[in-house]
Amino acid sequence: MAFLQALRNFFVPSATRRIMVVEPAAATEYHVAALTPKHLNEVLYLNFRCFEDGENYTKHTFSYLLSQPNALCFQIATAANEMAGFLCVLVGQEGIAHITTIGVAPEHRRRGLAERMLGELDRSLTERGITSIVLEVRVGNTAAQSLYRACGFMVTQQISEYYNDGEDGYLMVKALSGQMAPGDISRHCEAA
Ligand SMILES: CC(C)(COP(=O)(O)OP(=O)(O)OC[C@H]1O[C@@H](n2cnc3c(N)ncnc32)[C@H](O)[C@@H]1OP(=O)(O)O)[C@@H](O)C(=O)NCCC(=O)NCCS
């Protein structure tokens, strides 16, 4: 029986698996740290857990991101140094930072970890003289949109069928230190 159950679970569609109840992690301290190539396997595994819809990055993509000189990658880790979240950004030649991926482990969510990583990102980019951040988010991903709005991002454009499954995306932008208006940033992105 156990074997049959295991086999059935193996073929359960991801949409069914997603309604599994998540047991919140025990309370712990967290710290933000660099995400480097030595964390490749750990971040890859966490990314699979965060993006259950299959739209997650491959090992090759993370390997590329973690080795790019124009990339900024952070993790947020527990006191026991277990990775609880990650964030990767690419800075383009035009000086605009592009959030390529962000995720927090389900059992560590709603503890302000994504907000903390985005705050650290703001500080790092401002130090480097970067004035604006852009990202794309699924129109159906209301959790992430709430996060971005809470962190000062605004929707400037809806991008038709941006994702592989045909879902539209929103382009969201944020001006750091108020030096560039959101309209200017999205016009710049369209031109790029
Ligand atoms: C989106 C995600 C990164 C948020 O991480 P998190 O650490 O739970 O977010 P935070 O605790 O920092 O949330 C900060 C604020 O964002 C908003 N927010 C975050 N998650 C939310 C949710 N599920 N529903 C509504 N608002 C939410 C709230 O305003 C929250 O503040 P509050 O908890 O005081 O109300 C996380 O849910 C995740 O990894 N999702 C799967 C991957 C993903 O969708 N990434 C984004 C791709 S564009």
CSV table of N, CA, C and O in Angstrom, one decimal, residues 31-78:
chain,number,residue,atom,x,y,z
A,31,HIS,N,20.0,36.7,8.9
A,31,HIS,CA,21.0,37.6,8.5
A,31,HIS,C,21.1,37.6,7.0
A,31,HIS,O,21.0,36.5,6.3
A,32,VAL,N,21.4,38.8,6.4
A,32,VAL,CA,21.6,38.8,4.9
A,32,VAL,C,23.1,38.6,4.6
A,32,VAL,O,23.9,39.1,5.3
A,33,ALA,N,23.3,37.8,3.6
A,33,ALA,CA,24.7,37.5,3.2
A,33,ALA,C,24.8,37.4,1.7
A,33,ALA,O,23.8,37.3,1.0
A,34,ALA,N,26.0,37.4,1.2
A,34,ALA,CA,26.3,37.2,-0.2
A,34,ALA,C,25.8,35.8,-0.7
A,34,ALA,O,25.9,34.9,0.1
A,35,LEU,N,25.4,35.8,-1.9
A,35,LEU,CA,25.0,34.5,-2.5
A,35,LEU,C,26.1,34.3,-3.6
A,35,LEU,O,26.2,35.1,-4.5
A,36,THR,N,26.9,33.2,-3.5
A,36,THR,CA,28.0,33.0,-4.3
A,36,THR,C,27.9,31.7,-5.0
A,36,THR,O,27.1,30.8,-4.7
A,37,PRO,N,28.8,31.4,-6.0
A,37,PRO,CA,28.8,30.1,-6.7
A,37,PRO,C,28.8,28.9,-5.7
A,37,PRO,O,28.3,27.8,-6.1
A,38,LYS,N,29.4,29.1,-4.6
A,38,LYS,CA,29.4,27.9,-3.7
A,38,LYS,C,28.0,27.5,-3.1
A,38,LYS,O,27.9,26.4,-2.6
A,39,HIS,N,27.1,28.4,-3.3
A,39,HIS,CA,25.7,28.2,-2.8
A,39,HIS,C,24.8,27.6,-4.0
A,39,HIS,O,23.6,27.6,-3.8
A,40,LEU,N,25.4,27.3,-5.1
A,40,LEU,CA,24.6,27.0,-6.3
A,40,LEU,C,23.5,25.9,-6.0
A,40,LEU,O,22.4,26.1,-6.3
A,41,ASN,N,23.9,24.8,-5.4
A,41,ASN,CA,23.0,23.7,-5.2
A,41,ASN,C,21.9,24.1,-4.3
A,41,ASN,O,20.7,23.8,-4.5
A,42,GLU,N,22.3,24.8,-3.2
A,42,GLU,CA,21.3,25.2,-2.2
A,42,GLU,C,20.2,26.1,-2.8
A,42,GLU,O,19.0,26.0,-2.5
A,43,VAL,N,20.7,27.1,-3.5
A,43,VAL,CA,19.8,28.1,-4.1
A,43,VAL,C,18.9,27.5,-5.1
A,43,VAL,O,17.7,27.8,-5.3
A,44,LEU,N,19.5,26.5,-5.9
A,44,LEU,CA,18.7,25.8,-6.9
A,44,LEU,C,17.5,25.1,-6.3
A,44,LEU,O,16.4,25.1,-6.7
A,45,TYR,N,17.8,24.4,-5.2
A,45,TYR,CA,16.8,23.6,-4.5
A,45,TYR,C,15.7,24.5,-3.9
A,45,TYR,O,14.5,24.2,-4.1
A,46,LEU,N,16.1,25.6,-3.3
A,46,LEU,CA,15.2,26.5,-2.7
A,46,LEU,C,14.3,27.2,-3.8
A,46,LEU,O,13.1,27.3,-3.7
A,47,ASN,N,14.9,27.5,-5.0
A,47,ASN,CA,14.2,28.0,-6.1
A,47,ASN,C,13.1,27.0,-6.6
A,47,ASN,O,12.0,27.4,-6.9
A,48,PHE,N,13.4,25.8,-6.6
A,48,PHE,CA,12.4,24.8,-7.0
A,48,PHE,C,11.2,24.8,-6.0
A,48,PHE,O,10.1,24.6,-6.4
A,49,ARG,N,11.5,25.0,-4.8
A,49,ARG,CA,10.5,25.0,-3.7
A,49,ARG,C,9.6,26.2,-3.8
A,49,ARG,O,8.5,26.2,-3.5
A,50,CYS,N,10.3,27.3,-4.2
A,50,CYS,CA,9.5,28.6,-4.3
A,50,CYS,C,8.7,28.7,-5.5
A,50,CYS,O,7.6,29.3,-5.5
A,51,PHE,N,9.1,28.2,-6.7
A,51,PHE,CA,8.4,28.4,-7.9
A,51,PHE,C,7.9,27.0,-8.3
A,51,PHE,O,8.4,26.3,-9.2
A,52,GLU,N,6.8,26.6,-7.7
A,52,GLU,CA,6.2,25.3,-8.0
A,52,GLU,C,5.5,25.2,-9.4
A,52,GLU,O,5.2,24.1,-9.8
A,53,ASP,N,5.3,26.3,-10.0
A,53,ASP,CA,4.6,26.3,-11.3
A,53,ASP,C,5.5,25.9,-12.4
A,53,ASP,O,5.1,25.8,-13.6
A,54,GLY,N,6.8,25.6,-12.1
A,54,GLY,CA,7.7,25.1,-13.2
A,54,GLY,C,8.4,26.2,-13.8
A,54,GLY,O,9.3,26.0,-14.7
A,55,GLU,N,8.1,27.5,-13.5
A,55,GLU,CA,8.8,28.6,-14.2
A,55,GLU,C,10.0,29.0,-13.4
A,55,GLU,O,10.3,30.2,-13.1
A,56,ASN,N,10.8,28.0,-12.9
A,56,ASN,CA,11.9,28.3,-12.1
A,56,ASN,C,13.2,28.2,-13.0
A,56,ASN,O,13.2,27.7,-14.0
A,57,TYR,N,14.3,28.8,-12.4
A,57,TYR,CA,15.5,28.9,-13.2
A,57,TYR,C,16.2,27.5,-13.1
A,57,TYR,O,16.1,26.8,-12.1
A,58,THR,N,17.0,27.3,-14.2
A,58,THR,CA,17.8,26.1,-14.2
A,58,THR,C,19.1,26.3,-13.5
A,58,THR,O,19.5,27.4,-13.2
A,59,LYS,N,19.8,25.2,-13.3
A,59,LYS,CA,21.2,25.3,-12.7
A,59,LYS,C,22.1,26.2,-13.6
A,59,LYS,O,22.9,27.0,-13.1
A,60,HIS,N,21.9,26.0,-14.9
A,60,HIS,CA,22.8,26.8,-15.8
A,60,HIS,C,22.5,28.3,-15.6
A,60,HIS,O,23.4,29.1,-15.6
A,61,THR,N,21.2,28.7,-15.5
A,61,THR,CA,20.9,30.1,-15.3
A,61,THR,C,21.5,30.6,-14.0
A,61,THR,O,22.1,31.7,-13.9
A,62,PHE,N,21.3,29.9,-12.9
A,62,PHE,CA,21.9,30.3,-11.6
A,62,PHE,C,23.4,30.4,-11.7
A,62,PHE,O,24.0,31.3,-11.2
A,63,SER,N,24.0,29.4,-12.3
A,63,SER,CA,25.4,29.4,-12.5
A,63,SER,C,25.9,30.7,-13.2
A,63,SER,O,26.9,31.3,-12.8
A,64,TYR,N,25.2,31.1,-14.2
A,64,TYR,CA,25.5,32.3,-15.0
A,64,TYR,C,25.3,33.5,-14.1
A,64,TYR,O,26.2,34.3,-14.0
A,65,LEU,N,24.2,33.6,-13.4
A,65,LEU,CA,23.9,34.8,-12.5
A,65,LEU,C,24.9,34.9,-11.4
A,65,LEU,O,25.4,36.0,-11.2
A,66,LEU,N,25.3,33.8,-10.8
A,66,LEU,CA,26.2,33.9,-9.7
A,66,LEU,C,27.7,34.2,-10.1
A,66,LEU,O,28.5,34.5,-9.2
A,67,SER,N,27.9,34.1,-11.4
A,67,SER,CA,29.3,34.4,-11.8
A,67,SER,C,29.4,35.7,-12.6
A,67,SER,O,30.5,36.1,-13.0
A,68,GLN,N,28.3,36.4,-12.8
A,68,GLN,CA,28.4,37.7,-13.5
A,68,GLN,C,28.9,38.8,-12.7
A,68,GLN,O,28.4,39.1,-11.6
A,69,PRO,N,29.9,39.6,-13.2
A,69,PRO,CA,30.4,40.7,-12.5
A,69,PRO,C,29.3,41.8,-12.3
A,69,PRO,O,29.4,42.6,-11.3
A,70,ASN,N,28.3,41.9,-13.2
A,70,ASN,CA,27.3,42.9,-13.1
A,70,ASN,C,26.0,42.4,-12.4
A,70,ASN,O,25.0,43.0,-12.5
A,71,ALA,N,26.2,41.3,-11.7
A,71,ALA,CA,25.0,40.8,-10.9
A,71,ALA,C,25.3,41.0,-9.4
A,71,ALA,O,26.4,41.0,-8.9
A,72,LEU,N,24.1,41.2,-8.7
A,72,LEU,CA,24.2,41.4,-7.2
A,72,LEU,C,23.2,40.3,-6.7
A,72,LEU,O,22.1,40.2,-7.1
A,73,CYS,N,23.8,39.3,-5.9
A,73,CYS,CA,22.9,38.2,-5.4
A,73,CYS,C,23.1,38.2,-3.9
A,73,CYS,O,24.2,38.2,-3.4
A,74,PHE,N,21.9,38.1,-3.3
A,74,PHE,CA,21.9,38.0,-1.8
A,74,PHE,C,21.1,36.7,-1.4
A,74,PHE,O,20.3,36.2,-2.1
A,75,GLN,N,21.4,36.3,-0.2
A,75,GLN,CA,20.6,35.3,0.5
A,75,GLN,C,20.2,35.8,1.8
A,75,GLN,O,20.9,36.7,2.4
A,76,ILE,N,19.1,35.3,2.4
A,76,ILE,CA,18.9,35.6,3.8
A,76,ILE,C,18.9,34.2,4.5
A,76,ILE,O,18.3,33.3,4.0
A,77,ALA,N,19.7,34.1,5.6
A,77,ALA,CA,19.9,32.8,6.2
A,77,ALA,C,19.5,32.8,7.6
A,77,ALA,O,19.5,33.9,8.3
A,78,THR,N,19.2,31.7,8.2
A,78,THR,CA,18.8,31.5,9.6
A,78,THR,C,20.1,31.5,10.4
A,78,THR,O,21.2,31.5,9.9
